[in-house]
Coordinates of C-alpha atoms and ligand atoms in Angstrom, one line a residue:
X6 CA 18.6 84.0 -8.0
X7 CA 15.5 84.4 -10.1
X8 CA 17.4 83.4 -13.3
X9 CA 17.6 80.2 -12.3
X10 CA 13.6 80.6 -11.3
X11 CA 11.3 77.7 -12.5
X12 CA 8.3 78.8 -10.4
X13 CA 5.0 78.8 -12.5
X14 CA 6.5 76.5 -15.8
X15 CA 5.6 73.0 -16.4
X16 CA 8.1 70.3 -16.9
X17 CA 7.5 67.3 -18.4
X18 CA 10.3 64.6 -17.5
X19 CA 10.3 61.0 -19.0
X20 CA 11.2 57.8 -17.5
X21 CA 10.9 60.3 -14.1
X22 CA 10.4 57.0 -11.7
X23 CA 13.7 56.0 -11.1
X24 CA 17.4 57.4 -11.4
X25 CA 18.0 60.0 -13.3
X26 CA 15.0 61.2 -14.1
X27 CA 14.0 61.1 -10.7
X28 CA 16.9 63.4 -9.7
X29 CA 16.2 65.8 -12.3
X30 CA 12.4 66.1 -11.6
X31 CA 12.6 67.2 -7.9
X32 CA 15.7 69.8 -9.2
X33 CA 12.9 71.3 -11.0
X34 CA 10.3 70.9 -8.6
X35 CA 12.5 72.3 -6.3
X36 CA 13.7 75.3 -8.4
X37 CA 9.4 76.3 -8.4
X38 CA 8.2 73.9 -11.4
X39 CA 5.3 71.5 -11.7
X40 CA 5.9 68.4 -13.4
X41 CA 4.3 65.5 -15.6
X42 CA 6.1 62.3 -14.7
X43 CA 5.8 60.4 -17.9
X44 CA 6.6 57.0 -18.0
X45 CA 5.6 53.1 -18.3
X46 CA 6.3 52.4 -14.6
X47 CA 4.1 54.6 -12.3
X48 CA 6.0 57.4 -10.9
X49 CA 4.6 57.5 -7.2
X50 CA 7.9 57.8 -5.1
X51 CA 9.0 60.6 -7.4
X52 CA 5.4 62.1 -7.6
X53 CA 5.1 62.4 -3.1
X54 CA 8.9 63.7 -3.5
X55 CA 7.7 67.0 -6.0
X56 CA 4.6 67.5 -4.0
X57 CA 6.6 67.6 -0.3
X58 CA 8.0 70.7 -2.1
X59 CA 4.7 71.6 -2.8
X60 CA 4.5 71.4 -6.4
X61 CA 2.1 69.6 -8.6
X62 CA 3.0 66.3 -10.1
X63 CA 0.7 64.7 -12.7
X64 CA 1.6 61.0 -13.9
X65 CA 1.1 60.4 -16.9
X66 CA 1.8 56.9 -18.3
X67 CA 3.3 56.0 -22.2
X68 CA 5.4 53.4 -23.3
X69 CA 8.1 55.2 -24.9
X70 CA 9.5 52.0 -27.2
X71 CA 7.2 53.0 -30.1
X72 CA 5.9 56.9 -31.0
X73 CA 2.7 55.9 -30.5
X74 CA 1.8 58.1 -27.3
X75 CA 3.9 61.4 -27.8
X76 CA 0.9 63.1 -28.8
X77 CA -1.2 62.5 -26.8
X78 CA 1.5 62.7 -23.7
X79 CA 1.9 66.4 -25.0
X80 CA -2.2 66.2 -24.9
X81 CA -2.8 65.0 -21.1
X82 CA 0.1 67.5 -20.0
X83 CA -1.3 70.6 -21.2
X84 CA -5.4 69.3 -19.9
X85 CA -4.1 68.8 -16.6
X86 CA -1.0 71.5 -15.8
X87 CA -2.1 73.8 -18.3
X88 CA 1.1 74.3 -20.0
X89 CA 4.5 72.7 -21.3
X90 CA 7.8 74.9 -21.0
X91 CA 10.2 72.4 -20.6
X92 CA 10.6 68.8 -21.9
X93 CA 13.5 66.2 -20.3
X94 CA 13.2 63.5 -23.0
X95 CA 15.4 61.5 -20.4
X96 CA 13.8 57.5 -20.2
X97 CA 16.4 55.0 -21.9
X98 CA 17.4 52.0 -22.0
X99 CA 20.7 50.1 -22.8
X100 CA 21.2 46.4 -24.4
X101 CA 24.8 44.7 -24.1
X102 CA 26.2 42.1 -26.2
X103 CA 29.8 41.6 -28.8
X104 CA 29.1 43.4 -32.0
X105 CA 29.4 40.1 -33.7
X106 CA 26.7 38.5 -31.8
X107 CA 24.3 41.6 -32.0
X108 CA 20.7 41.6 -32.6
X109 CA 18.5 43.6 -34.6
X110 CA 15.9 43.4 -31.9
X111 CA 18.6 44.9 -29.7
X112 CA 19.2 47.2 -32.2
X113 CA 15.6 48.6 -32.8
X114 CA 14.7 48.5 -29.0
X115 CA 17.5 50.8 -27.7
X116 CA 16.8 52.9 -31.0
X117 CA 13.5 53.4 -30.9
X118 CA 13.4 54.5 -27.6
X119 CA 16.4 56.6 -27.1
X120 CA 16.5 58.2 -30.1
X121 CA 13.4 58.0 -32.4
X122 CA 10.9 58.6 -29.2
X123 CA 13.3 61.5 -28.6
X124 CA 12.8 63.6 -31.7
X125 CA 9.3 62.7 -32.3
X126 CA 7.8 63.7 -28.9
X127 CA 10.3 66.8 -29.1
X128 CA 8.5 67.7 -32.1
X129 CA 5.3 67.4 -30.7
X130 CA 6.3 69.9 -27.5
X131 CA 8.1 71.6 -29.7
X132 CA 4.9 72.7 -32.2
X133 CA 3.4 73.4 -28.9
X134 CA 6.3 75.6 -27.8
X135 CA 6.6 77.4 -31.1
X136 CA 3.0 78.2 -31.2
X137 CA 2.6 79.2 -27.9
X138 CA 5.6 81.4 -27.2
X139 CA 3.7 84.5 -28.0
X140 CA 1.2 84.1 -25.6
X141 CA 3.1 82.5 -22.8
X142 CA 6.2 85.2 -23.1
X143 CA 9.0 82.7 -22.3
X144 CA 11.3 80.3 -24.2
X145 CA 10.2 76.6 -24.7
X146 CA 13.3 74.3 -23.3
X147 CA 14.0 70.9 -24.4
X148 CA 16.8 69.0 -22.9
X149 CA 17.7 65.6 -24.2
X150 CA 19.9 63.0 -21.9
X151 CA 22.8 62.0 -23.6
X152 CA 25.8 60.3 -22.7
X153 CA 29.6 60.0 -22.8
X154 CA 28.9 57.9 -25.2
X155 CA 28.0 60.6 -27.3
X156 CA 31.6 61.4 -27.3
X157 CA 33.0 57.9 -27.0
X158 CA 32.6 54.6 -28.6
X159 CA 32.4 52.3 -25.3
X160 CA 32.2 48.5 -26.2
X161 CA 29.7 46.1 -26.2
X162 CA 26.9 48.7 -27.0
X163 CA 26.7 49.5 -30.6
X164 CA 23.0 50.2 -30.5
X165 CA 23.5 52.8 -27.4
X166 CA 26.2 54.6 -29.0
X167 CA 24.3 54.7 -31.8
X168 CA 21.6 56.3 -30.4
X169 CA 23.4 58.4 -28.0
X170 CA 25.5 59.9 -30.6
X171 CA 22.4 60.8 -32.6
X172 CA 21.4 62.9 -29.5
X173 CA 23.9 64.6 -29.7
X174 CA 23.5 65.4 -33.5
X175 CA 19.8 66.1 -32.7
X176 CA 20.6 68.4 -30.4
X177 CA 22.1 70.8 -32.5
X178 CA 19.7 70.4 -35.5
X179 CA 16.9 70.9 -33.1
X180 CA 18.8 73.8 -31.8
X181 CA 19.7 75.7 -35.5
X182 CA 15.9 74.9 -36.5
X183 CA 14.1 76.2 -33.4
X184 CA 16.7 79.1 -31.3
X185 CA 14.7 81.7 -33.7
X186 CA 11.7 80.2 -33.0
X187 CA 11.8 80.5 -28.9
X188 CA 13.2 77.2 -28.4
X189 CA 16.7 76.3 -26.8
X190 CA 17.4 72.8 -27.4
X191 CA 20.4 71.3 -25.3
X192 CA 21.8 68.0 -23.7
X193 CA 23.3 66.7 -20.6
X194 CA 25.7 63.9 -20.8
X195 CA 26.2 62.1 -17.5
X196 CA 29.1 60.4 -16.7
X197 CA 29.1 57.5 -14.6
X198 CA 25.8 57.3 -12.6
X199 CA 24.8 54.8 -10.1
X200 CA 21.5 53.7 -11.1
X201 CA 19.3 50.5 -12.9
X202 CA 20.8 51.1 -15.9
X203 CA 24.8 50.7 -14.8
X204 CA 23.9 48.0 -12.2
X205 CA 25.8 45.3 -14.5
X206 CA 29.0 47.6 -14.5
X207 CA 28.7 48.4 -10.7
X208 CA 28.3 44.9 -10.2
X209 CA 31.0 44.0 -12.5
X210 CA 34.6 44.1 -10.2
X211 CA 37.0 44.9 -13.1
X212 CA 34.7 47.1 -14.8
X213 CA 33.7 49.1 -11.4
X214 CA 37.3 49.3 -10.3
X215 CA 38.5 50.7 -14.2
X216 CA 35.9 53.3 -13.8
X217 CA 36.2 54.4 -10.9
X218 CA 40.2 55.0 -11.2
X219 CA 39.6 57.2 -14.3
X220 CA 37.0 59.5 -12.5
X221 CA 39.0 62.3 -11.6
X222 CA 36.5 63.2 -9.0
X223 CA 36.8 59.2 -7.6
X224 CA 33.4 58.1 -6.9
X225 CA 29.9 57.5 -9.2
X226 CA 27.7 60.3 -9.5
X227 CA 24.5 60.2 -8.1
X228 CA 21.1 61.1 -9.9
X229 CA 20.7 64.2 -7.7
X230 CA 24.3 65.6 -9.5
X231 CA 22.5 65.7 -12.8
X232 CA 19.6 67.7 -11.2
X233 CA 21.8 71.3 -11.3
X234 CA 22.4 71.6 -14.6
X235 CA 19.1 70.5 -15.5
X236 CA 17.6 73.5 -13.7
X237 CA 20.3 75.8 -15.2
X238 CA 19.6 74.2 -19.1
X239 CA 15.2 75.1 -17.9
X240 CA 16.1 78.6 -16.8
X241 CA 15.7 82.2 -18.5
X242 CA 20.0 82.0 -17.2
X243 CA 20.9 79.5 -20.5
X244 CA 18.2 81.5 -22.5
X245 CA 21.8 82.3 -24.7
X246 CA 22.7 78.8 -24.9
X247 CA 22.0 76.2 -27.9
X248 CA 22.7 73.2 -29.1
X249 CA 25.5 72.2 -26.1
X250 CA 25.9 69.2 -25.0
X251 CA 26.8 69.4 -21.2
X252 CA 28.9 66.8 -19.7
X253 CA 28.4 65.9 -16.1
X254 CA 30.7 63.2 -15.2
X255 CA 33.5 64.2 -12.5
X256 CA 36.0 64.6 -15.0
X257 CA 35.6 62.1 -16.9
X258 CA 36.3 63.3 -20.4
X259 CA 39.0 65.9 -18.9
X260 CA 41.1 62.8 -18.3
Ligands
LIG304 P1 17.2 53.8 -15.3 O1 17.2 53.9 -13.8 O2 17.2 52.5 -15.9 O3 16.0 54.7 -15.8 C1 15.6 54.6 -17.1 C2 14.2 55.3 -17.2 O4 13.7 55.2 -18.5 C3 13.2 54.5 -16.3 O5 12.3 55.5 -15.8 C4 12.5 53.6 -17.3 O6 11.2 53.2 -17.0 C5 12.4 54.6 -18.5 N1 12.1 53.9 -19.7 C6 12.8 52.9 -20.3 N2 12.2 52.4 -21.4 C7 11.0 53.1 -21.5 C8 9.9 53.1 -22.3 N3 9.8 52.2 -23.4 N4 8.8 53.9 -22.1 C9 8.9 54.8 -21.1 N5 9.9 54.8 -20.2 C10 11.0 54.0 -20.4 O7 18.5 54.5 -15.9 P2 19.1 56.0 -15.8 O8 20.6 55.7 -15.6 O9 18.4 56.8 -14.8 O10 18.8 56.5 -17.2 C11 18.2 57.6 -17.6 C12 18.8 58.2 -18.8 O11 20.1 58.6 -18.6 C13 18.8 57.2 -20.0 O12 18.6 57.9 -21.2 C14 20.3 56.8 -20.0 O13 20.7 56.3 -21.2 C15 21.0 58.0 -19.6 N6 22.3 57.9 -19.1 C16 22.6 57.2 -17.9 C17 23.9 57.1 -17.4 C18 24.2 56.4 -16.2 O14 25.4 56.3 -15.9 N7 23.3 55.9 -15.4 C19 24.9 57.7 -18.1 C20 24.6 58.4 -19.3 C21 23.3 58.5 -19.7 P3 11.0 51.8 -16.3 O15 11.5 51.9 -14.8 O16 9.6 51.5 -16.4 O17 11.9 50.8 -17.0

């Protein structure tokens, strides 16, 4: 299936330690693509995973709360895989607390980092995409991890629906600027997926039993059920598609 082909591209994947990010990196390293694990937290588990599937796996650490390192992330990618074809702006974190009691630290952490970091190190691969497509012959591909709570409200996250809703609205702009310019922009929006960052809500009885009996499928996904559709999104087969936010959640929304 050589649409689906990533052999030869590099693939840059944030927060690729743990979870999802994890999942989606070997997808791509098994579809044929090397990848820059970029991230605070040393991705070594995820690093020997790509390279049993003998790819190349580069770690490359940034702290993704402020702006600071998107540059240069975009920098140490292309001097050590010598390229950057796709970007999975996928680390994130979540705060929970009432709206009434919210903070603005709360606030300007999950912002910063989910959304913020997201368009400013997408512009930075994206320059390099723009100006490169010429030379390299194939479509840049950015794919930004949203949420159903770019759909939804949720409660008790005002800052993470904030932010995940602007994904979602970034997406699309990203998308209208760029599709001319060799660029697809698009998002995934996972469902309900077991990792560190829904351990209070699969720890929480009530919560875990209300979300598990409106998930038509029945069960949590796993990080390795995002990893499909994240090859797909990176392949010359979604060359057509822009500005789409892909839900990936069991059913969720179709219920
Ligand atoms: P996770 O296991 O907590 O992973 C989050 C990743 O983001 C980790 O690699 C983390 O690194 C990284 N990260 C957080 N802050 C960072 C920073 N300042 N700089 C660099 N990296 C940072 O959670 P996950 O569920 O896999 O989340 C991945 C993405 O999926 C997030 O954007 C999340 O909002 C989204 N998502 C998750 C679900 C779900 O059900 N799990 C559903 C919808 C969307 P450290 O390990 O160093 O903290």
């Amino acid at each position: 299936m050589s649409v689906f082909d990533l052999t030869g591209r590099v693939a840059v994947v944030t927060g690729a330690n743990t979870g999802i990010g994890q999942g989606i990196a070997v997808a791509l390293a098994e579809a044929g693509a090397d990848v820059a694990a970029v991230g605070r937290t040393p991705a070594e588990e995820t690093a020997a995973k790509v390279r049993a599937l003998g790819r190349k796996c580069e770690l490359v650490g940034a702290d993704l709360s402020t702006i600071a390192p998107v540059q240069s992330v975009v920098d140490q990618v292309l001097a050590s895989l010598g390229g950057l074809d796709i970007l999975i702006n996928n680390a994130g974190i979540i705060r929970r607390a009432d709206s009434v009691d919210f903070t603005e630290e709360d606030w300007d952490a999950v912002v910063d980092t989910n959304l913020k970091s997201v368009f400013f190190l997408s512009q930075a691969a994206g320059r390099h995409m723009i100006a490169h497509r010429e030379a390299t012959g194939r479509r840049g591909k950015i794919i930004n991890i949203a949420s159903m709570l770019s759909f939804q409200g949720g409660i008790r996250v005002p800052s993470y629906t904030a932010s995940k809703s602007g994904v979602a609205g970034l997406t699309k702009l990203l998308a209208c600027e760029w599709a001319a310019k060799g660029v697809n922009v698009n998002a995934i929006a996972p469902g309900y997926i077991a990792t560190n960052n829904t351990a209070a809500l699969q720890e929480d009885e009530t919560r875990n039993r209300q979300i598990m009996e409106r998930i038509p499928e029945g069960r949590w996904g796993a990080p390795s059920d995002i990893g499909g559709a994240a090859v797909f999104l990176s392949s010359s087969a979604a060359d057509y598609v822009q500005g789409h936010v892909l839900a990936v959640d069991g059913g969720w929304l179709a219920r």
